[in-house]
CSV table of C-alpha atoms in Angstrom, one decimal:
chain,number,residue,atom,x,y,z
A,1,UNK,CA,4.9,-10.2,-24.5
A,2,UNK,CA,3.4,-6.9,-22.8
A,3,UNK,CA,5.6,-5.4,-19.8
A,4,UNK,CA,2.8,-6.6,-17.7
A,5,UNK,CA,3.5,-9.8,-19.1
A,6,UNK,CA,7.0,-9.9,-18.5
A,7,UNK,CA,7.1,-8.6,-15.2
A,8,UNK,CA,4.5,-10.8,-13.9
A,9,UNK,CA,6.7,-13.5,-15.4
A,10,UNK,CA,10.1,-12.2,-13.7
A,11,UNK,CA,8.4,-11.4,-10.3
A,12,UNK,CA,6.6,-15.1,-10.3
A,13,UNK,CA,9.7,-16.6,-9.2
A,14,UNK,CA,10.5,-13.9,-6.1
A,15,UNK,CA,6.9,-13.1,-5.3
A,16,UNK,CA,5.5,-16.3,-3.4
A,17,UNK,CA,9.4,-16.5,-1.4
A,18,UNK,CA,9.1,-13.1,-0.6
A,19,UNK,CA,5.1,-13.2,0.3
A,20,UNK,CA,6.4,-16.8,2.8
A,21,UNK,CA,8.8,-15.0,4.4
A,22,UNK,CA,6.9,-12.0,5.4
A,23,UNK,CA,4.1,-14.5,6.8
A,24,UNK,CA,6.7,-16.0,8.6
A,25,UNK,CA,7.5,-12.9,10.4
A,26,UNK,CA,3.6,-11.3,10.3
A,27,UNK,CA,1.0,-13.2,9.4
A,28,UNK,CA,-1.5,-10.2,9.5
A,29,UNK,CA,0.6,-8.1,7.0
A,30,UNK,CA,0.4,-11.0,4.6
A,31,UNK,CA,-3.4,-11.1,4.5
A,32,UNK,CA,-3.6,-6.6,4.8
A,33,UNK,CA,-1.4,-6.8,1.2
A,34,UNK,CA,-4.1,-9.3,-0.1
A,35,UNK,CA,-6.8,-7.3,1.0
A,36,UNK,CA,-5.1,-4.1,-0.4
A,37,UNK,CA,-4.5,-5.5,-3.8
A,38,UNK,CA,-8.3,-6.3,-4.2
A,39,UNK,CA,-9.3,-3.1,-2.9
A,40,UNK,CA,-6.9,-1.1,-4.9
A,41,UNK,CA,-8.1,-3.1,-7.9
A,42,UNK,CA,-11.3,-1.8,-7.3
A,43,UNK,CA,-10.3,1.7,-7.4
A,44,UNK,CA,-8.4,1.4,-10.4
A,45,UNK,CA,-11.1,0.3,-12.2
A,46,UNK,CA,-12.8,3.2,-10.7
A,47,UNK,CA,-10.8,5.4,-12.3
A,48,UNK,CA,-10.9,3.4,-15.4
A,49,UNK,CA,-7.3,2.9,-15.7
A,50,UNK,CA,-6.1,0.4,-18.6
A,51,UNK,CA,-5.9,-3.1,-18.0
A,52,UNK,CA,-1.8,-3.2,-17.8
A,53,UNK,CA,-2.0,-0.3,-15.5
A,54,UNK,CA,-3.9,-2.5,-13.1
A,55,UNK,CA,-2.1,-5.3,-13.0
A,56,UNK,CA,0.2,-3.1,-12.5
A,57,UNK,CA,-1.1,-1.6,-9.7
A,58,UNK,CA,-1.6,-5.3,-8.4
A,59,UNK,CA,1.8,-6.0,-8.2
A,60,UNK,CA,2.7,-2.7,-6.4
A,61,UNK,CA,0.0,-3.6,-4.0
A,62,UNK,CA,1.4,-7.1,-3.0
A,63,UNK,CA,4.6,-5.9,-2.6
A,64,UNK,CA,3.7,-2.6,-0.8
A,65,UNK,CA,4.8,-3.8,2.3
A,66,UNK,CA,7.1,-6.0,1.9
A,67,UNK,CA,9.8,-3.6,3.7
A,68,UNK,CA,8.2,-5.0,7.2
A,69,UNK,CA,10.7,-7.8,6.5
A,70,UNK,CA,13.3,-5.8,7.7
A,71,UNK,CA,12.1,-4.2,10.4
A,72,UNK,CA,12.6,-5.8,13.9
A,73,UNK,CA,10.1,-8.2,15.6
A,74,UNK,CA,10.1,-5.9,19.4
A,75,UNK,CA,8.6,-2.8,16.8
A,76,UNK,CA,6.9,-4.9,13.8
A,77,UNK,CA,5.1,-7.4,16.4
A,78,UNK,CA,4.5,-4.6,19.0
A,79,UNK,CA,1.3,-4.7,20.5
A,80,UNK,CA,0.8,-1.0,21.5
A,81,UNK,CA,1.5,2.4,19.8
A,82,UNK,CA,4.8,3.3,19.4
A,83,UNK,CA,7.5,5.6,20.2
A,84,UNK,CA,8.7,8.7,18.4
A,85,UNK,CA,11.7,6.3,18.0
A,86,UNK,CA,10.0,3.1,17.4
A,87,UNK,CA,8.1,5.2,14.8
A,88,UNK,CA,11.4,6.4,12.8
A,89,UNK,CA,12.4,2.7,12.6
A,90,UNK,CA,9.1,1.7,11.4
A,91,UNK,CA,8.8,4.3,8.7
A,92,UNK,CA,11.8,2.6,7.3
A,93,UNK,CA,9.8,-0.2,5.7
A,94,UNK,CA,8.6,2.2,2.5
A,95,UNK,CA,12.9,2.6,1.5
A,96,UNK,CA,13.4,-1.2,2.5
A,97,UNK,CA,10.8,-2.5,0.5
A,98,UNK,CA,11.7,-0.4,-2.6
A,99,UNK,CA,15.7,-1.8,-2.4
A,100,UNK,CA,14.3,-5.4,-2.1
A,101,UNK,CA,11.7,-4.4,-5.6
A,102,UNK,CA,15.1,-2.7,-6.8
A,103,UNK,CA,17.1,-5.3,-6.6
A,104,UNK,CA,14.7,-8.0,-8.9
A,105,UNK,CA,16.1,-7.6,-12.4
A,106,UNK,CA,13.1,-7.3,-14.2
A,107,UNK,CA,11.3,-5.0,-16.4
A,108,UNK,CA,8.8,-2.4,-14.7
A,109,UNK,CA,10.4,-3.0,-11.5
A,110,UNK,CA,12.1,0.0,-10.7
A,111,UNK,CA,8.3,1.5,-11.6
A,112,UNK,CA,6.9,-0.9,-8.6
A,113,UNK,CA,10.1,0.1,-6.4
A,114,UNK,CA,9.1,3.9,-6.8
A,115,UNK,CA,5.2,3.2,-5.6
A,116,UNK,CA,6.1,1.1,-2.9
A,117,UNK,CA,8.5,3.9,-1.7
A,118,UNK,CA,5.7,6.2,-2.0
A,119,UNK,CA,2.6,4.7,-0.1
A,120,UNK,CA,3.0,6.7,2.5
A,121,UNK,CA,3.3,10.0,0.7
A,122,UNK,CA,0.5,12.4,1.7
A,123,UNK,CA,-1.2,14.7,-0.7
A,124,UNK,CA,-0.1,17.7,1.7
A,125,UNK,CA,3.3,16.8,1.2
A,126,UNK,CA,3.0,15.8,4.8
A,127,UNK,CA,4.3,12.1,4.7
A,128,UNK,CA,7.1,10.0,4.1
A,129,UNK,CA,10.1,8.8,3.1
A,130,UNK,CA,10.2,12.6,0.8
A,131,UNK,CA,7.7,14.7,1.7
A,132,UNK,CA,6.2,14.4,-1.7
A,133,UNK,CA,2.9,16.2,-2.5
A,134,UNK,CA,0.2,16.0,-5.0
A,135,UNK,CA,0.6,14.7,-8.3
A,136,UNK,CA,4.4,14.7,-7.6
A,137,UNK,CA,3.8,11.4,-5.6
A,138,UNK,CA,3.0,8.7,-8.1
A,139,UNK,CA,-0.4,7.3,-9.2
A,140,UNK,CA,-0.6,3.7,-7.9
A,141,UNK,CA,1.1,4.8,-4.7
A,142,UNK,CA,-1.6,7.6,-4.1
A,143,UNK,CA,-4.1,4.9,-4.5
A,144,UNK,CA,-2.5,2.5,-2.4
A,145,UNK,CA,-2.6,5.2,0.6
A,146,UNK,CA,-6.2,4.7,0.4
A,147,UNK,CA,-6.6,1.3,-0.1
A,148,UNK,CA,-4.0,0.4,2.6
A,149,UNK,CA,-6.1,3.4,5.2
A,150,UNK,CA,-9.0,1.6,4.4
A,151,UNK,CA,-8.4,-1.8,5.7
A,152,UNK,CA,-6.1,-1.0,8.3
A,153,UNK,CA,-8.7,1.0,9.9
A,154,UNK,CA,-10.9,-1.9,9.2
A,155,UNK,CA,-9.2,-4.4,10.8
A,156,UNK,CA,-8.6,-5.4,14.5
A,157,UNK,CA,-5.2,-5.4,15.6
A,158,UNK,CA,-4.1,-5.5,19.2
A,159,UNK,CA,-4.0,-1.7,19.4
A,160,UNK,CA,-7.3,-0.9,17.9
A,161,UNK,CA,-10.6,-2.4,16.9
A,162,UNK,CA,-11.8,-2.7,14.1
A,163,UNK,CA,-14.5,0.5,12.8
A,164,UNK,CA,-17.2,0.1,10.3
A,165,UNK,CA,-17.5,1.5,7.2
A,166,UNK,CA,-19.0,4.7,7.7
A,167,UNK,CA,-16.2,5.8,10.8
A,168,UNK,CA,-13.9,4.5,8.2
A,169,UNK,CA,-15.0,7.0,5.5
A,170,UNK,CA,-15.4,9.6,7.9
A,171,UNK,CA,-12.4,9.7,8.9
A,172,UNK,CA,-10.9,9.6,5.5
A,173,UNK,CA,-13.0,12.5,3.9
A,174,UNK,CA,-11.3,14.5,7.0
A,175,UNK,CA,-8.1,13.4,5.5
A,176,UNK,CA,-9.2,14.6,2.0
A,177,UNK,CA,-6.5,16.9,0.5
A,178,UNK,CA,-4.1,16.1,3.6
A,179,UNK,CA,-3.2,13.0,3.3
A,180,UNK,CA,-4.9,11.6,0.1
A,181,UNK,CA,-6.1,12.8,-2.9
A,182,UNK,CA,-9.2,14.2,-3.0
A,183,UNK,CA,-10.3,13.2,-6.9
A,184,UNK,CA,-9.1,9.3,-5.9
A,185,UNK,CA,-11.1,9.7,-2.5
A,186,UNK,CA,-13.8,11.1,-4.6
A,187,UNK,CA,-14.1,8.0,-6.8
A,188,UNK,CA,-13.2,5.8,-4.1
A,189,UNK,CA,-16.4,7.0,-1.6
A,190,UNK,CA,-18.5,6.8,-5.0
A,191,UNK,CA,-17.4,2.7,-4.9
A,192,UNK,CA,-17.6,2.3,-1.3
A,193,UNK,CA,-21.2,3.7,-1.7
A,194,UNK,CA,-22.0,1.0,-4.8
A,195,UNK,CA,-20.9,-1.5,-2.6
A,196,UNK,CA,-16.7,-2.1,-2.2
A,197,UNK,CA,-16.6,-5.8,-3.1
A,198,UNK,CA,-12.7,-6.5,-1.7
């Protein structure tokens, strides 16, 4: 059994409790996370990683907000910006959401725990929880930063409409080299210009 294989098979049990619970407190992250698992598959492929990186990938994708659990309803269900405060607490998610991954006693999931700590990492160094930059900031969660940019900016959500594509990728070629990478942005605008099927 591959460590795809067996993390799949660990995670099975946690995954669909976890995924019901985080529905139960935000239906819309639930659906972003299955959205940003296809579209992070997609750029995977892109970049021709191997088929147990993507699934690996996958997995960090579902689970790469699963830290909103334990953020409170008056900031996760707020229906404006928020505060520099409100902010702070929110950021908290990426560190929740790596204890919950931490704490599964499975194979590869102290790999998925350091991604989903990292989505919010920007190239620049600019982001959080660490301030990591570059290559320092791992793989899947540099592709996840896209993929989750991407549909957020896609979506509606009470404080925002949704944009279309090309205001999407406009305003992520700004953020080329700040906040993502510019060789995954490269391949990523080359799919989005094939046609992005997620």
């Amino acid at each position: 059994m591959s460590r795809l294989e067996k993390l799949q098979f660990s995670l099975g049990e946690f995954r669909k409790p976890l995924n019901a619970a985080l529905c139960e407190r935000d239906s819309y992250t639930q659906s972003h996370c299955a959205r940003v698992v296809a579209i992070a598959d997609e750029l995977g492929r892109e970049c021709a990683l191997p088929e147990e990186e993507i699934g690996m990938l996958r997995i960090c994708a579902s689970f790469h907000d699963i830290g909103k659990i334990g953020i409170p309803d008056r900031i996760l269900l707020k229906e404006a910006g928020f505060d520099s405060d409100e902010w702070e607490v929110m950021k908290q998610h990426a560190v929740i959401g790596e204890r919950i991954i931490r704490a599964i006693d499975a194979e590869g999931a102290d790999e998925i725990a350091t991604a989903v700590r990292h989505h919010h990492e920007h190239f620049d160094g600019g982001g959080y929880p660490d301030g990591l930059a570059g290559e320092k900031i791992p793989l899947w969660s540099r592709i996840m930063s896209i993929a989750d940019s991407y549909d957020a900016m896609s979506t509606t959500r009470p404080y925002h409409k949704a944009r279309g594509q090309a205001e999407v990728m406009g305003v992520l070629l700004r953020e080329q080299g700040g906040k993502h990478d510019p060789y995954l942005l490269g391949r990523f605008t080359h799919l989005v210009a094939r046609g992005l099927n997620a």
